[in-house]
PDB file of C-alpha atoms in Angstrom:
ATOM      1  CA  UNK A   1     -19.877 -32.744  17.572  1.00 42.00           C
ATOM      2  CA  UNK A   2     -18.822 -35.658  15.480  1.00 41.00           C
ATOM      3  CA  UNK A   3     -21.055 -38.599  14.619  1.00 43.00           C
ATOM      4  CA  UNK A   4     -19.344 -40.489  17.481  1.00 43.00           C
ATOM      5  CA  UNK A   5     -20.505 -38.007  20.135  1.00 49.00           C
ATOM      6  CA  UNK A   6     -17.116 -36.366  20.613  1.00 50.00           C
ATOM      7  CA  UNK A   7     -16.132 -32.836  19.803  1.00 51.00           C
ATOM      8  CA  UNK A   8     -14.769 -32.625  16.293  1.00 49.00           C
ATOM      9  CA  UNK A   9     -11.156 -31.454  16.171  1.00 53.00           C
ATOM     10  CA  UNK A  10      -9.696 -29.396  13.337  1.00 50.00           C
ATOM     11  CA  UNK A  11      -6.419 -30.818  11.988  1.00 48.00           C
ATOM     12  CA  UNK A  12      -3.482 -28.556  12.709  1.00 48.00           C
ATOM     13  CA  UNK A  13      -1.169 -27.074  10.047  1.00 47.00           C
ATOM     14  CA  UNK A  14       1.412 -29.820  10.488  1.00 46.00           C
ATOM     15  CA  UNK A  15      -1.214 -32.500   9.784  1.00 45.00           C
ATOM     16  CA  UNK A  16      -2.315 -30.657   6.588  1.00 45.00           C
ATOM     17  CA  UNK A  17       1.297 -30.327   5.488  1.00 49.00           C
ATOM     18  CA  UNK A  18       1.906 -33.997   6.169  1.00 48.00           C
ATOM     19  CA  UNK A  19      -1.058 -34.953   3.958  1.00 47.00           C
ATOM     20  CA  UNK A  20       0.075 -32.616   1.199  1.00 46.00           C
ATOM     21  CA  UNK A  21       3.516 -34.198   1.136  1.00 46.00           C
ATOM     22  CA  UNK A  22       1.885 -37.599   0.620  1.00 49.00           C
ATOM     23  CA  UNK A  23      -0.407 -36.408  -2.179  1.00 52.00           C
ATOM     24  CA  UNK A  24       1.848 -34.387  -4.437  1.00 57.00           C
ATOM     25  CA  UNK A  25       4.344 -31.751  -3.441  1.00 67.00           C
ATOM     26  CA  UNK A  26       6.577 -30.036  -5.846  1.00 89.00           C
ATOM     27  CA  UNK A  27       9.753 -28.502  -4.369  1.00 92.00           C
ATOM     28  CA  UNK A  28      11.356 -25.484  -6.031  1.00 95.00           C
ATOM     29  CA  UNK A  29      14.090 -22.953  -5.499  1.00 97.00           C
ATOM     30  CA  UNK A  30      13.657 -19.288  -6.301  1.00 97.00           C
ATOM     31  CA  UNK A  31      16.124 -16.411  -6.426  1.00 98.00           C
ATOM     32  CA  UNK A  32      14.605 -12.953  -5.781  1.00 98.00           C
ATOM     33  CA  UNK A  33      16.038  -9.454  -6.043  1.00 98.00           C
ATOM     34  CA  UNK A  34      14.161  -6.618  -4.379  1.00 97.00           C
ATOM     35  CA  UNK A  35      15.035  -3.007  -5.301  1.00 97.00           C
ATOM     36  CA  UNK A  36      13.872   0.233  -3.743  1.00 97.00           C
ATOM     37  CA  UNK A  37      14.218   1.542  -0.199  1.00 97.00           C
ATOM     38  CA  UNK A  38      14.759  -1.881   1.344  1.00 97.00           C
ATOM     39  CA  UNK A  39      17.946  -1.513   3.361  1.00 97.00           C
ATOM     40  CA  UNK A  40      18.018  -0.100   6.884  1.00 96.00           C
ATOM     41  CA  UNK A  41      14.265  -0.637   7.365  1.00 97.00           C
ATOM     42  CA  UNK A  42      14.101  -4.216   8.733  1.00 96.00           C
ATOM     43  CA  UNK A  43      13.394  -5.783   5.351  1.00 97.00           C
ATOM     44  CA  UNK A  44      15.722  -8.784   5.825  1.00 97.00           C
ATOM     45  CA  UNK A  45      14.201  -9.560   9.215  1.00 97.00           C
ATOM     46  CA  UNK A  46      10.743  -9.334   7.646  1.00 96.00           C
ATOM     47  CA  UNK A  47      11.807 -11.781   4.915  1.00 98.00           C
ATOM     48  CA  UNK A  48      13.283 -14.190   7.476  1.00 97.00           C
ATOM     49  CA  UNK A  49      10.120 -14.106   9.612  1.00 97.00           C
ATOM     50  CA  UNK A  50       7.904 -14.672   6.561  1.00 97.00           C
ATOM     51  CA  UNK A  51      10.048 -17.555   5.331  1.00 97.00           C
ATOM     52  CA  UNK A  52      10.196 -19.214   8.723  1.00 97.00           C
ATOM     53  CA  UNK A  53       6.398 -18.847   9.121  1.00 96.00           C
ATOM     54  CA  UNK A  54       5.984 -20.731   5.842  1.00 96.00           C
ATOM     55  CA  UNK A  55       8.646 -23.331   6.786  1.00 96.00           C
ATOM     56  CA  UNK A  56      10.879 -22.374   3.865  1.00 97.00           C
ATOM     57  CA  UNK A  57      14.662 -22.735   3.658  1.00 97.00           C
ATOM     58  CA  UNK A  58      17.142 -20.271   2.257  1.00 97.00           C
ATOM     59  CA  UNK A  59      19.013 -17.054   2.854  1.00 98.00           C
ATOM     60  CA  UNK A  60      18.523 -13.311   2.448  1.00 98.00           C
ATOM     61  CA  UNK A  61      21.297 -10.672   2.142  1.00 98.00           C
ATOM     62  CA  UNK A  62      21.925  -7.021   1.317  1.00 98.00           C
ATOM     63  CA  UNK A  63      23.822  -6.168  -1.868  1.00 98.00           C
ATOM     64  CA  UNK A  64      26.382  -3.408  -2.174  1.00 98.00           C
ATOM     65  CA  UNK A  65      24.067  -1.604  -4.655  1.00 98.00           C
ATOM     66  CA  UNK A  66      21.358  -1.148  -1.946  1.00 97.00           C
ATOM     67  CA  UNK A  67      19.071  -4.019  -3.054  1.00 98.00           C
ATOM     68  CA  UNK A  68      18.172  -7.193  -1.130  1.00 98.00           C
ATOM     69  CA  UNK A  69      18.553 -10.630  -2.690  1.00 98.00           C
ATOM     70  CA  UNK A  70      17.476 -14.023  -1.461  1.00 98.00           C
ATOM     71  CA  UNK A  71      17.363 -17.701  -2.326  1.00 98.00           C
ATOM     72  CA  UNK A  72      14.217 -19.518  -1.137  1.00 98.00           C
ATOM     73  CA  UNK A  73      13.514 -23.251  -1.265  1.00 97.00           C
ATOM     74  CA  UNK A  74      10.443 -25.316  -0.405  1.00 96.00           C
ATOM     75  CA  UNK A  75       6.990 -26.418  -1.495  1.00 95.00           C
ATOM     76  CA  UNK A  76       6.127 -24.638  -4.755  1.00 94.00           C
ATOM     77  CA  UNK A  77       2.821 -23.262  -3.503  1.00 95.00           C
ATOM     78  CA  UNK A  78       4.417 -21.830  -0.330  1.00 97.00           C
ATOM     79  CA  UNK A  79       7.340 -20.336  -2.319  1.00 96.00           C
ATOM     80  CA  UNK A  80       4.784 -18.728  -4.606  1.00 95.00           C
ATOM     81  CA  UNK A  81       2.900 -17.286  -1.613  1.00 95.00           C
ATOM     82  CA  UNK A  82       6.221 -16.037  -0.271  1.00 97.00           C
ATOM     83  CA  UNK A  83       7.110 -14.307  -3.522  1.00 95.00           C
ATOM     84  CA  UNK A  84       3.739 -12.562  -3.692  1.00 93.00           C
ATOM     85  CA  UNK A  85       3.898 -11.415  -0.052  1.00 94.00           C
ATOM     86  CA  UNK A  86       7.556 -10.361   0.267  1.00 94.00           C
ATOM     87  CA  UNK A  87       6.944  -7.074  -1.508  1.00 90.00           C
ATOM     88  CA  UNK A  88       4.636  -5.965   1.350  1.00 91.00           C
ATOM     89  CA  UNK A  89       7.522  -5.605   3.784  1.00 89.00           C
ATOM     90  CA  UNK A  90       8.879  -2.502   5.399  1.00 93.00           C
ATOM     91  CA  UNK A  91      10.387   0.203   3.198  1.00 94.00           C
ATOM     92  CA  UNK A  92       9.324   0.741  -0.355  1.00 95.00           C
ATOM     93  CA  UNK A  93       9.686  -1.940  -3.077  1.00 95.00           C
ATOM     94  CA  UNK A  94      10.118  -0.432  -6.541  1.00 96.00           C
ATOM     95  CA  UNK A  95      11.065  -3.596  -8.392  1.00 96.00           C
ATOM     96  CA  UNK A  96      10.985  -7.346  -7.734  1.00 96.00           C
ATOM     97  CA  UNK A  97      12.817  -9.763 -10.043  1.00 96.00           C
ATOM     98  CA  UNK A  98      12.716 -13.523  -9.630  1.00 96.00           C
ATOM     99  CA  UNK A  99      14.220 -16.530 -11.344  1.00 97.00           C
ATOM    100  CA  UNK A 100      14.015 -20.268 -10.640  1.00 96.00           C
ATOM    101  CA  UNK A 101      17.152 -21.865  -9.274  1.00 95.00           C
ATOM    102  CA  UNK A 102      17.997 -25.572  -9.442  1.00 91.00           C
ATOM    103  CA  UNK A 103      18.687 -27.923  -6.578  1.00 87.00           C
ATOM    104  CA  UNK A 104      17.802 -28.088  -2.918  1.00 85.00           C
ATOM    105  CA  UNK A 105      18.567 -25.692  -0.079  1.00 87.00           C
ATOM    106  CA  UNK A 106      22.237 -25.908   0.874  1.00 89.00           C
ATOM    107  CA  UNK A 107      21.242 -26.029   4.550  1.00 91.00           C
ATOM    108  CA  UNK A 108      17.994 -26.286   6.486  1.00 94.00           C
ATOM    109  CA  UNK A 109      16.368 -23.183   7.937  1.00 96.00           C
ATOM    110  CA  UNK A 110      16.315 -19.599   6.753  1.00 97.00           C
ATOM    111  CA  UNK A 111      19.252 -17.314   7.458  1.00 97.00           C
ATOM    112  CA  UNK A 112      20.187 -13.667   7.161  1.00 97.00           C
ATOM    113  CA  UNK A 113      23.539 -13.466   5.426  1.00 97.00           C
ATOM    114  CA  UNK A 114      26.267 -10.869   5.150  1.00 96.00           C
ATOM    115  CA  UNK A 115      26.310  -8.133   2.517  1.00 96.00           C
ATOM    116  CA  UNK A 116      27.631  -9.333  -0.832  1.00 94.00           C
TER     117      UNK A 116
END
């Protein structure tokens, strides 16, 4: 109960995100390359679901040399969480390489792209 006699309500995630944007949010872009057994195991769908859950923008795609690459854009703390978590997807990640990329997401949302 609150001091006013009503049940206290926990702020939802959107309210927390709104407050963080007012205080200080740093936006970043990050390119990642994941090597190992990551094609044919649902890895891109896992990446998309993870990114959408964190409200990140970007794209993920297979490469012709059997790796998976992605560009991810959003709040720096959320992109960092994404980068730490992405290796826990299906398949077997042997190597993860990342590099900052400049600019904003070319389009809103997160998309699974064609093989490049």
